[in-house]
Amino acid sequence: MTAEVQKYTLEQIEALEVAPGFEHEKLEGWVPSLASDEEVRDALEKAFDYRGDVTITTKSGDKIEAYVFNRQTGATLQDSFITYFAPNVNGKLKMSYAEIARLEFSGKDRAAGKHWEDWVKAYNERKAAGEKDIALHPDKLE
Amino acid sequence: MAVPISQMWTVASYVLKKRFSGQKRYPLVLMLEPLFRCNLACAGCGKVQYPPHVLKRMLSPEECFAAVEEAGAPMVSIPGGEPLLHPQIVEIVNGLIARKKYIYLCTNALELKRRIHEFTPSKYLTFSVHLDGQRDHHDFSVCREGGWDLAVDGIKEAVKRGFRVTTNATFFDGTDPNSVRAFFDEVMDMGVEGVVLSPGYSYEKAPDQKHFMGRARVRRLFRAILSNRKPNWKFNMSPLFLEFLMGDRKYECTPWGSPAYNIFGWQRPCYLLQDGYADSFKELMETTKWEEYGVASGNPKCANCMVSCGYEPTAVIEGFGSLKGFWGMVRGTFSKYKDPHAQKLLAEWKTEPHAPLVQIETTNRSLEETNA
Ligand code: SF4
C-alpha cells in the first residue's frame, strides 16, 4: 500500500457508519496497450484482480490462456512475474512481465452480473409471479 | 463459553509457549480451503467467482497435511467453497484428527445429512454450519429457498449422532437484532454446542456492492444483539471478541493469527483480503508487509473490518496471554451483559421490509473521505 491510497484516520474509522464498497471495473474484452513499462505493470495488476482468464501472447509468438492469481513486482519487467493456472495444465506456471507482448481479457468475468441488487430484484419478481423454490444455482463446470 | 476444556487447554498452553519463547507472530487457526467449488451461488460471494478450470482444482490430502504441519496452529478451519464437495474430505478430516488438530469443518450443510455416516464423532471435529439467521433470512442470504430446512436436518442428524456442531453466521447491514436473538433461541434448541457470529465486511472481490456497514453501526448492532443475554445462549468464541463487537474493547487486527492456505498458496495478508500469495508459510510470515494492514494502517481495504479471522486471534491471545485478559474472559463467560440502553435500542429497532440482509445503504450517508 502506498501513501496516496491511505484514506482514513483512526478516528474516522471508529466513527464509520457506512463504508464505501468497491467499483467493479468492466474489463471483459479489454486489450490494454502495453506501450510502456508502466502500462505493462498496470495491465498485469488488473489481470491479477480479474476474475476470468486472460489470453497472453508471448514475444516468441505463443498464445496462452491463463488465470493470473499472483504477481510479484521487481525493479524491472525482467524480474517481475505473474503466476497463473492454465486450463488442462496441472501445476502453477510462472512468466516474466518481459515475455509478454499482448494481453487480452478474453475470458468471461466471473464476478460480473452477480450483484446483490440483481438477486433482490429477480427474487421479488419471481416471488410476485408465484414461483416456488426460488434459487440461484452455480454455473456448470463443463 | 461452549468450547470444551481440552480444547481451551490446548490453545492456552500453545499461546503461553509462544509467548515465553518470545515469538511475536504465530497462527492460532489455519484457514484451509481445499477447493472453491460450491453447491450454492450466494450473490456477492467472492469465493466462488473463478473460471471452471480453477473451480475444478483441489488440494490433495497430502497438500493439506503439509500446510497444517508447516503452520503448526492448534486449530484448523476448513471453509471453501463447500468442503463436502471435495471427494477426499473424509481422508483430510481423519488425517487432521490423527494429528490432534481441532477442526472446524465449515459447511452449508446441504449435503450433511446424506454424508454424515462417513464421519466419526471426535472431540477434535466440529461441524460449523453456515446459518445466517432465521429461515427466511438464511434462505434469502444464500439465495436458495429451502436451504435452511436442509441445513437444519443436517444439524439435527449430526447432533443426534454425537458430533460437535456449531452454527456460523455473518450479519450485514439491515440485520434485525430481534430476529437474530430469536435465531439464537432456535439453534440452541437444536442442541448445538454454541453459536459463532461475525459482522460482514466490504469484501473487495464481492461484485459491485456499494456500501457496507461501518464500525459504529457494527457496534450498535452487536450491542443490541449481545447485551441482556439469555441464560441458555452459548457462544463458541472468545468473550473478549464479543465485547470488541459490542464496542467495549478496542483491538487491532492480528492477520497472521488466521493464515489462509488454498490452491493458490499462502494468501496475503488474511483470509479475506487477496493481496497475492506466498509459496511457503515461512515466506508468508517473513515477507508480508503486515504494517500495511489492519485498522491502524489506515488501509481503506481494512477500514470497516471487524471480522473474527482478524480480531478473534487478538482476543484469544489477550485472553490466554495475560492475567487481566484471562480474568476478562472468565467474567465474560458468566456475564449476561445487562444493559438497559441496549434493551431500549432493541425495543425501538426499526425492522426493515424483506431483503433484510441487503448490504446496500442509501448513498447520502457515506463517509466523508479525507486526503483521498
Ligand atoms: S483488518 Fe485484518 S482481517 Fe480485516 S481485511 Fe484487514 S488484514 Fe484482513
Coordinates of C-alpha atoms and ligand atoms in Angstrom, one line a residue:
Chain A
M1 CA 0.0 0.0 0.0
T2 CA 1.4 3.4 -0.9
A3 CA 0.9 6.7 0.9
E4 CA -1.6 8.0 -1.7
V5 CA -4.2 5.3 -1.0
Q6 CA -4.2 6.0 2.7
K7 CA -7.6 7.5 3.2
Y8 CA -8.7 7.2 6.8
T9 CA -7.6 8.3 10.2
L10 CA -8.3 6.0 13.2
E11 CA -11.0 8.4 14.4
Q12 CA -12.8 8.3 11.1
I13 CA -12.6 4.5 11.0
E14 CA -14.0 4.2 14.5
A15 CA -16.9 6.5 13.7
L16 CA -17.6 4.9 10.3
E17 CA -21.4 4.5 9.8
V18 CA -21.2 3.2 6.3
A19 CA -18.1 2.1 4.5
P20 CA -17.9 2.6 0.7
G21 CA -17.7 -0.5 -1.4
F22 CA -15.6 -1.1 -4.5
E23 CA -16.2 -0.2 -8.1
H24 CA -16.2 -3.2 -10.3
E25 CA -14.3 -2.4 -13.5
K26 CA -15.7 -3.7 -16.7
L27 CA -12.6 -5.4 -18.2
E28 CA -14.0 -8.2 -20.2
G29 CA -12.8 -8.0 -23.8
W30 CA -10.2 -5.3 -23.0
V31 CA -6.9 -5.3 -24.8
P32 CA -4.6 -2.9 -22.9
S33 CA -1.9 -1.0 -24.7
L34 CA 1.4 -2.3 -23.4
A35 CA 3.5 0.6 -24.9
S36 CA 5.4 1.5 -21.7
D37 CA 6.7 -0.4 -18.7
E38 CA 4.1 1.5 -16.6
E39 CA 1.3 0.2 -18.8
V40 CA 2.5 -3.3 -18.6
R41 CA 2.6 -3.2 -14.8
D42 CA -0.8 -1.6 -14.6
A43 CA -2.4 -4.1 -17.0
L44 CA -0.9 -7.1 -15.1
E45 CA -2.1 -5.6 -11.8
K46 CA -5.6 -5.6 -13.3
A47 CA -5.2 -9.1 -14.7
F48 CA -4.4 -10.2 -11.1
D49 CA -7.6 -8.7 -9.9
Y50 CA -9.7 -10.0 -12.8
R51 CA -12.0 -13.0 -12.1
G52 CA -11.7 -14.6 -15.6
D53 CA -9.0 -15.9 -17.9
V54 CA -6.8 -13.7 -19.9
T55 CA -5.0 -14.6 -23.2
I56 CA -1.3 -13.8 -23.2
T57 CA 0.7 -13.6 -26.5
T58 CA 4.4 -14.0 -25.7
K59 CA 7.2 -12.3 -27.5
S60 CA 8.0 -15.6 -29.1
G61 CA 4.5 -15.8 -30.5
D62 CA 2.9 -18.4 -28.2
K63 CA -0.7 -17.9 -27.2
I64 CA -1.5 -18.9 -23.6
E65 CA -4.8 -18.9 -21.7
A66 CA -4.2 -18.0 -18.1
Y67 CA -5.9 -17.4 -14.8
V68 CA -3.5 -14.9 -13.1
F69 CA -3.6 -15.3 -9.4
N70 CA -0.4 -13.8 -8.3
R71 CA 2.1 -11.2 -9.3
Q72 CA 5.5 -10.3 -7.9
T73 CA 6.8 -6.9 -9.0
G74 CA 10.5 -6.2 -9.2
A75 CA 12.6 -3.3 -10.2
T76 CA 12.5 -4.2 -13.9
L77 CA 10.0 -6.1 -16.1
Q78 CA 12.5 -8.9 -16.3
D79 CA 12.4 -9.5 -12.6
S80 CA 8.6 -9.0 -12.3
F81 CA 6.5 -12.2 -12.6
I82 CA 2.9 -13.4 -12.8
T83 CA 1.9 -16.8 -11.5
Y84 CA -1.1 -18.5 -13.2
F85 CA -3.1 -21.6 -13.9
A86 CA -3.7 -22.6 -17.5
P87 CA -6.6 -24.9 -18.4
N88 CA -5.5 -28.6 -18.7
V89 CA -2.1 -27.9 -17.1
N90 CA -1.8 -29.3 -13.5
G91 CA 0.7 -27.1 -11.7
K92 CA 1.3 -23.4 -11.2
L93 CA 3.1 -21.6 -14.0
K94 CA 5.2 -18.5 -14.0
M95 CA 6.1 -15.9 -16.6
S96 CA 8.2 -12.8 -16.6
Y97 CA 6.4 -9.5 -17.5
A98 CA 9.2 -9.0 -20.0
E99 CA 8.0 -12.0 -22.1
I100 CA 4.5 -10.6 -22.6
A101 CA 3.8 -9.0 -26.0
R102 CA 0.0 -8.8 -25.9
L103 CA -2.7 -9.3 -23.3
E104 CA -6.4 -9.7 -23.8
F105 CA -9.1 -10.0 -21.1
S106 CA -10.7 -12.8 -23.1
G107 CA -12.4 -15.0 -20.6
K108 CA -15.8 -14.3 -19.0
D109 CA -15.6 -12.1 -16.0
R110 CA -17.0 -14.4 -13.3
A111 CA -17.7 -11.6 -10.9
A112 CA -19.8 -9.6 -13.4
G113 CA -23.6 -9.6 -13.2
K114 CA -23.7 -11.3 -9.8
H115 CA -24.8 -8.2 -7.9
W116 CA -26.8 -8.4 -4.8
E117 CA -29.2 -5.9 -6.2
D118 CA -29.9 -8.2 -9.2
W119 CA -30.7 -11.1 -6.8
V120 CA -33.1 -8.9 -4.8
K121 CA -34.8 -7.7 -8.0
A122 CA -35.0 -11.2 -9.5
Y123 CA -36.3 -12.7 -6.3
N124 CA -39.1 -10.1 -5.9
E125 CA -40.2 -10.6 -9.5
R126 CA -40.2 -14.4 -9.3
K127 CA -41.9 -14.3 -6.0
A128 CA -44.6 -11.9 -7.4
A129 CA -45.1 -14.3 -10.3
G130 CA -45.9 -17.1 -7.8
E131 CA -42.7 -19.1 -8.4
K132 CA -41.7 -21.6 -5.7
D133 CA -38.3 -22.8 -4.5
I134 CA -36.5 -19.7 -5.9
A135 CA -32.8 -20.2 -6.1
L136 CA -29.6 -19.2 -7.8
H137 CA -27.5 -22.1 -9.0
P138 CA -23.8 -22.4 -9.5
D139 CA -22.5 -22.3 -13.1
K140 CA -21.9 -25.6 -14.8
L141 CA -18.2 -26.6 -14.7
E142 CA -18.2 -28.4 -18.1
Chain B
M1 CA -18.2 -20.4 26.7
A2 CA -19.1 -23.5 24.9
V3 CA -15.6 -24.7 24.0
P4 CA -14.5 -27.9 25.8
I5 CA -11.8 -27.7 28.4
S6 CA -9.4 -29.9 26.5
Q7 CA -9.5 -27.5 23.5
M8 CA -9.2 -24.4 25.7
W9 CA -6.2 -26.1 27.4
T10 CA -4.5 -26.9 24.1
V11 CA -4.9 -23.3 22.9
A12 CA -3.9 -21.7 26.2
S13 CA -0.7 -23.8 26.5
Y14 CA 0.1 -23.1 22.9
V15 CA -0.3 -19.3 23.4
L16 CA 1.8 -19.4 26.6
K17 CA 4.5 -21.5 25.0
K18 CA 4.8 -19.0 22.1
R19 CA 4.7 -16.1 24.5
F20 CA 7.5 -17.5 26.7
S21 CA 9.6 -18.4 23.6
G22 CA 9.4 -14.7 22.6
Q23 CA 7.7 -15.5 19.2
K24 CA 6.0 -12.3 18.0
R25 CA 3.8 -13.7 15.3
Y26 CA 2.2 -17.1 15.3
P27 CA -1.0 -18.6 14.0
L28 CA -4.0 -19.8 16.1
V29 CA -6.3 -21.1 13.3
L30 CA -5.3 -22.3 9.9
M31 CA -7.9 -21.4 7.3
L32 CA -7.6 -24.4 5.0
E33 CA -9.6 -24.0 1.7
P34 CA -9.3 -27.3 -0.1
L35 CA -11.4 -26.1 -3.0
F36 CA -13.5 -23.1 -4.1
R37 CA -16.4 -25.0 -5.8
C38 CA -19.7 -24.7 -4.0
N39 CA -23.3 -26.1 -4.4
L40 CA -24.7 -22.6 -3.5
A41 CA -24.4 -19.5 -5.6
C42 CA -24.8 -16.7 -3.0
A43 CA -25.0 -13.3 -4.6
G44 CA -21.9 -11.4 -3.6
C45 CA -19.8 -14.4 -2.6
G46 CA -16.3 -13.7 -4.0
K47 CA -15.0 -17.1 -3.0
V48 CA -16.7 -18.9 -5.9
Q49 CA -16.1 -16.5 -8.8
Y50 CA -13.5 -18.3 -10.8
P51 CA -13.4 -19.9 -14.2
P52 CA -14.3 -23.6 -14.3
H53 CA -10.8 -24.9 -14.7
V54 CA -9.9 -23.1 -11.4
L55 CA -13.1 -24.3 -9.6
K56 CA -12.2 -27.9 -10.6
R57 CA -8.8 -27.7 -8.8
M58 CA -8.5 -29.1 -5.3
L59 CA -5.8 -29.5 -2.7
S60 CA -4.8 -33.2 -2.2
P61 CA -4.9 -34.6 1.3
E62 CA -1.1 -34.6 1.3
E63 CA -1.0 -30.9 0.5
C64 CA -3.5 -30.2 3.3
F65 CA -1.4 -32.1 5.8
A66 CA 1.8 -30.4 4.7
A67 CA 0.2 -27.0 5.1
V68 CA -1.1 -27.9 8.6
E69 CA 2.3 -29.1 9.7
E70 CA 4.0 -26.0 8.2
A71 CA 1.7 -23.6 10.1
G72 CA 1.6 -25.6 13.3
A73 CA -1.6 -23.9 14.5
P74 CA -3.6 -25.9 17.1
M75 CA -6.9 -25.3 15.2
V76 CA -7.8 -25.8 11.6
S77 CA -10.9 -24.3 10.0
I78 CA -11.9 -25.8 6.7
P79 CA -14.0 -23.4 4.7
G80 CA -14.1 -23.2 0.9
G81 CA -16.1 -23.4 -1.4
E82 CA -18.1 -26.3 0.1
P83 CA -15.7 -28.8 1.7
L84 CA -18.2 -31.6 1.4
L85 CA -17.8 -31.5 -2.4
H86 CA -14.2 -32.5 -2.0
P87 CA -14.1 -36.2 -2.9
Q88 CA -11.3 -36.9 -0.2
I89 CA -12.7 -34.7 2.5
V90 CA -13.1 -37.6 4.9
E91 CA -9.5 -38.6 4.4
I92 CA -8.5 -35.0 5.0
V93 CA -10.5 -34.8 8.2
N94 CA -9.3 -38.1 9.5
G95 CA -5.7 -37.1 8.8
L96 CA -6.1 -33.9 10.8
I97 CA -7.8 -35.7 13.7
A98 CA -4.8 -38.1 13.7
R99 CA -2.6 -35.1 14.0
K100 CA -4.7 -33.9 17.0
K101 CA -5.8 -30.7 15.4
Y102 CA -9.2 -29.2 16.4
I103 CA -11.0 -29.0 13.2
Y104 CA -14.0 -26.7 12.3
L105 CA -15.5 -28.1 9.1
C106 CA -17.4 -25.2 7.7
T107 CA -20.3 -26.3 5.6
N108 CA -23.6 -25.0 4.2
A109 CA -24.9 -28.5 5.3
L110 CA -26.9 -29.1 2.1
E111 CA -25.2 -32.5 1.9
L112 CA -24.5 -33.0 5.6
K113 CA -27.4 -35.4 6.4
R114 CA -26.5 -37.6 3.4
R115 CA -22.8 -37.7 4.2
I116 CA -22.7 -37.7 8.0
H117 CA -22.3 -41.5 8.2
E118 CA -18.9 -41.2 6.6
F119 CA -17.5 -39.3 9.6
T120 CA -16.7 -40.4 13.1
P121 CA -17.5 -38.3 16.1
S122 CA -14.4 -36.9 17.8
K123 CA -13.7 -34.1 20.3
Y124 CA -11.4 -32.8 17.5
L125 CA -14.1 -32.5 14.9
T126 CA -16.8 -29.8 14.9
F127 CA -19.3 -29.2 12.0
S128 CA -19.6 -25.4 11.7
V129 CA -22.8 -25.0 9.8
H130 CA -23.4 -21.8 7.9
L131 CA -26.8 -20.4 9.1
D132 CA -27.3 -16.7 8.5
G133 CA -30.3 -16.2 10.8
Q134 CA -33.9 -17.4 10.9
R135 CA -35.3 -19.5 8.0
D136 CA -36.3 -16.6 5.6
H137 CA -33.2 -14.6 6.4
H138 CA -30.9 -17.5 5.8
D139 CA -32.6 -18.6 2.5
F140 CA -32.5 -15.1 1.2
S141 CA -28.9 -14.7 2.2
V142 CA -27.8 -17.9 0.5
C143 CA -30.1 -17.3 -2.5
R144 CA -31.9 -20.6 -2.2
E145 CA -35.3 -21.3 -0.8
G146 CA -35.3 -24.5 1.2
G147 CA -31.6 -24.1 2.2
W148 CA -32.4 -23.6 5.9
D149 CA -34.5 -26.8 6.1
L150 CA -31.7 -28.9 4.5
A151 CA -29.1 -27.4 6.8
V152 CA -31.2 -27.9 9.9
D153 CA -31.9 -31.5 9.0
G154 CA -28.1 -31.9 8.7
I155 CA -27.5 -30.2 12.1
K156 CA -30.1 -32.4 13.9
E157 CA -28.7 -35.6 12.4
A158 CA -25.1 -34.6 13.4
V159 CA -26.2 -33.7 16.9
K160 CA -28.1 -37.0 17.2
R161 CA -25.0 -38.9 16.2
G162 CA -22.9 -37.2 18.8
F163 CA -20.9 -34.8 16.8
R164 CA -19.9 -31.4 18.0
V165 CA -21.9 -28.8 16.0
T166 CA -21.9 -25.0 15.9
T167 CA -23.7 -22.6 13.7
N168 CA -21.8 -19.9 11.9
A169 CA -23.5 -16.6 10.8
T170 CA -22.3 -13.4 9.1
F171 CA -24.5 -10.4 9.7
F172 CA -24.7 -7.5 7.3
D173 CA -26.4 -4.0 7.3
G174 CA -30.1 -4.2 7.7
T175 CA -30.0 -7.2 10.1
D176 CA -32.8 -7.2 12.6
P177 CA -31.2 -7.8 16.1
N178 CA -34.6 -9.1 17.4
S179 CA -34.7 -11.8 14.8
V180 CA -31.1 -12.7 15.5
R181 CA -31.9 -13.2 19.2
A182 CA -34.9 -15.4 18.2
F183 CA -32.5 -17.3 15.9
F184 CA -30.2 -17.9 18.9
D185 CA -33.1 -19.5 20.8
E186 CA -33.9 -21.7 17.8
V187 CA -30.4 -23.0 17.3
M188 CA -29.7 -23.6 21.0
D189 CA -32.9 -25.7 21.0
M190 CA -31.4 -27.8 18.2
G191 CA -28.7 -28.9 20.7
V192 CA -25.8 -27.2 19.1
E193 CA -22.7 -26.6 21.2
G194 CA -22.6 -22.9 20.5
V195 CA -23.0 -20.0 18.1
V196 CA -20.3 -18.3 16.0
L197 CA -21.0 -14.9 14.5
S198 CA -19.2 -12.2 12.7
P199 CA -20.1 -8.9 11.0
G200 CA -19.9 -8.7 7.3
Y201 CA -17.0 -6.9 5.6
S202 CA -16.5 -4.9 2.5
Y203 CA -15.0 -7.8 0.6
E204 CA -13.2 -6.3 -2.3
K205 CA -13.9 -9.2 -4.7
A206 CA -17.6 -9.1 -4.0
P207 CA -19.2 -7.8 -7.1
D208 CA -20.5 -4.2 -7.1
Q209 CA -21.6 -3.9 -3.6
K210 CA -21.8 -0.2 -3.0
H211 CA -21.9 0.3 0.7
F212 CA -21.2 -1.7 3.8
M213 CA -21.8 -1.4 7.5
G214 CA -19.1 0.7 9.2
R215 CA -17.7 0.2 12.6
A216 CA -20.0 2.5 14.5
R217 CA -23.0 0.6 13.1
V218 CA -21.5 -2.8 13.7
R219 CA -21.0 -1.9 17.4
R220 CA -24.6 -0.7 17.7
L221 CA -26.0 -3.8 16.1
F222 CA -23.9 -6.2 18.2
R223 CA -24.6 -4.3 21.4
A224 CA -28.3 -4.8 20.7
I225 CA -27.8 -8.5 19.8
L226 CA -25.4 -9.5 22.5
S227 CA -26.5 -7.5 25.6
N228 CA -29.0 -8.9 28.1
R229 CA -28.2 -12.5 27.1
K230 CA -30.5 -15.4 27.8
P231 CA -29.0 -18.0 30.2
N232 CA -29.1 -20.8 27.6
W233 CA -27.2 -19.0 24.9
K234 CA -23.7 -20.3 24.3
F235 CA -21.0 -18.8 22.0
N236 CA -18.2 -20.8 20.5
M237 CA -16.0 -17.7 20.5
S238 CA -13.8 -15.7 22.9
P239 CA -16.0 -13.5 25.2
L240 CA -13.4 -10.7 24.6
F241 CA -14.1 -10.8 20.9
L242 CA -17.8 -10.4 21.5
E243 CA -17.0 -7.4 23.8
F244 CA -15.0 -6.0 20.9
L245 CA -18.0 -6.3 18.6
M246 CA -20.2 -4.6 21.3
G247 CA -17.8 -1.7 21.5
D248 CA -16.4 -2.5 24.9
R249 CA -12.8 -3.2 23.7
K250 CA -10.6 -1.7 21.1
Y251 CA -8.5 -4.2 19.2
E252 CA -6.0 -4.1 16.4
C253 CA -6.1 -6.9 13.8
T254 CA -3.9 -9.9 14.0
P255 CA -4.0 -11.1 10.4
W256 CA -1.3 -13.8 10.9
G257 CA -3.5 -15.3 13.6
S258 CA -5.6 -17.0 11.0
P259 CA -3.5 -17.6 7.9
A260 CA -5.2 -18.9 4.8
Y261 CA -3.9 -21.7 2.5
N262 CA -5.6 -22.7 -0.7
I263 CA -4.9 -23.9 -4.2
F264 CA -3.1 -20.7 -5.0
G265 CA -0.7 -20.9 -2.0
W266 CA -0.5 -18.9 1.3
Q267 CA -2.8 -15.9 0.9
R268 CA -1.5 -12.4 1.9
P269 CA -2.4 -10.9 4.3
C270 CA -5.5 -12.8 5.5
Y271 CA -8.5 -15.0 4.7
L272 CA -10.4 -12.0 3.3
L273 CA -8.0 -9.8 1.5
Q274 CA -6.3 -11.2 -1.5
D275 CA -3.1 -9.2 -2.0
G276 CA -1.1 -12.0 -3.5
Y277 CA 0.4 -15.4 -2.4
A278 CA 3.5 -16.8 -0.8
D279 CA 4.9 -20.2 -1.7
S280 CA 5.6 -21.2 2.0
F281 CA 4.3 -20.3 5.4
K282 CA 7.7 -19.0 6.3
E283 CA 7.7 -16.7 3.3
L284 CA 4.2 -15.5 4.2
M285 CA 5.3 -14.7 7.7
E286 CA 8.6 -13.1 6.8
T287 CA 7.8 -11.2 3.6
T288 CA 4.2 -9.9 4.1
K289 CA 4.2 -6.2 4.9
W290 CA 2.0 -6.6 7.9
E291 CA 2.2 -2.9 8.8
E292 CA 0.2 -2.2 5.7
Y293 CA -2.9 -4.0 7.1
G294 CA -5.3 -3.6 10.0
V295 CA -7.1 -0.5 11.2
A296 CA -4.1 1.4 12.4
S297 CA -2.5 1.2 9.0
G298 CA -5.3 3.4 7.6
N299 CA -5.6 1.0 4.7
P300 CA -9.1 1.6 3.3
K301 CA -9.4 -2.1 2.5
C302 CA -9.3 -2.8 6.2
A303 CA -11.4 0.2 7.2
N304 CA -14.7 -1.4 8.3
C305 CA -13.3 -4.9 9.1
M306 CA -14.1 -6.3 12.5
V307 CA -14.3 -9.9 11.4
S308 CA -13.4 -12.9 13.5
C309 CA -10.5 -14.1 11.4
G310 CA -8.7 -10.8 12.0
Y311 CA -9.8 -9.8 15.5
E312 CA -10.6 -13.0 17.4
P313 CA -6.9 -14.1 17.4
T314 CA -6.2 -10.7 19.1
A315 CA -8.8 -11.5 21.7
V316 CA -7.6 -15.1 22.2
I317 CA -4.0 -14.0 22.6
E318 CA -5.1 -11.4 25.2
G319 CA -7.3 -13.9 27.0
F320 CA -4.7 -16.6 27.4
G321 CA -1.6 -14.4 27.4
S322 CA -2.2 -12.1 30.4
L323 CA -3.8 -12.4 33.8
K324 CA -6.0 -9.4 33.1
G325 CA -7.2 -10.9 29.8
F326 CA -7.8 -14.2 31.4
W327 CA -9.9 -12.6 34.2
G328 CA -11.9 -10.7 31.5
M329 CA -12.6 -13.9 29.7
V330 CA -13.8 -15.7 32.9
R331 CA -16.0 -12.7 33.8
G332 CA -17.3 -12.5 30.2
T333 CA -18.2 -16.2 30.2
F334 CA -20.6 -15.8 33.1
S335 CA -21.9 -12.3 32.4
K336 CA -25.3 -11.7 30.9
Y337 CA -24.2 -8.2 29.9
K338 CA -27.2 -6.5 31.5
D339 CA -27.7 -3.2 29.7
P340 CA -30.9 -1.1 29.9
H341 CA -29.8 1.1 27.0
A342 CA -29.3 -1.9 24.8
Q343 CA -32.8 -3.2 25.8
K344 CA -34.2 0.2 24.7
L345 CA -32.3 0.1 21.5
L346 CA -33.6 -3.4 20.8
A347 CA -37.2 -2.3 21.6
E348 CA -37.0 0.6 19.3
W349 CA -35.1 -1.0 16.4
K350 CA -36.8 -0.3 13.1
T351 CA -37.2 -3.5 11.3
E352 CA -36.9 -3.3 7.5
P353 CA -39.1 -5.0 5.0
H354 CA -37.9 -8.1 3.2
A355 CA -34.4 -8.3 1.9
P356 CA -33.3 -7.9 5.5
L357 CA -29.7 -8.8 4.8
V358 CA -29.1 -6.4 2.0
Q359 CA -25.7 -4.8 2.4
I360 CA -26.5 -1.7 0.5
E361 CA -27.3 1.6 2.2
T362 CA -28.5 4.9 0.9
T363 CA -25.7 6.8 -0.6
N364 CA -26.1 10.1 1.3
R365 CA -24.8 8.5 4.5
S366 CA -21.4 7.5 3.1
L367 CA -18.4 8.6 5.0
E368 CA -16.5 11.8 4.1
E369 CA -13.1 10.8 2.9
T370 CA -10.1 13.0 3.7
N371 CA -6.8 13.2 1.9
A372 CA -8.1 10.8 -0.7
Ligands
SF4_1 S1 -8.4 -5.7 9.1 FE1 -7.2 -7.6 9.2 S2 -8.6 -9.3 8.8 FE2 -9.6 -7.4 8.2 S3 -9.1 -7.3 6.0 FE3 -7.5 -6.1 7.0 S4 -5.9 -7.6 7.4 FE4 -7.7 -8.8 6.9

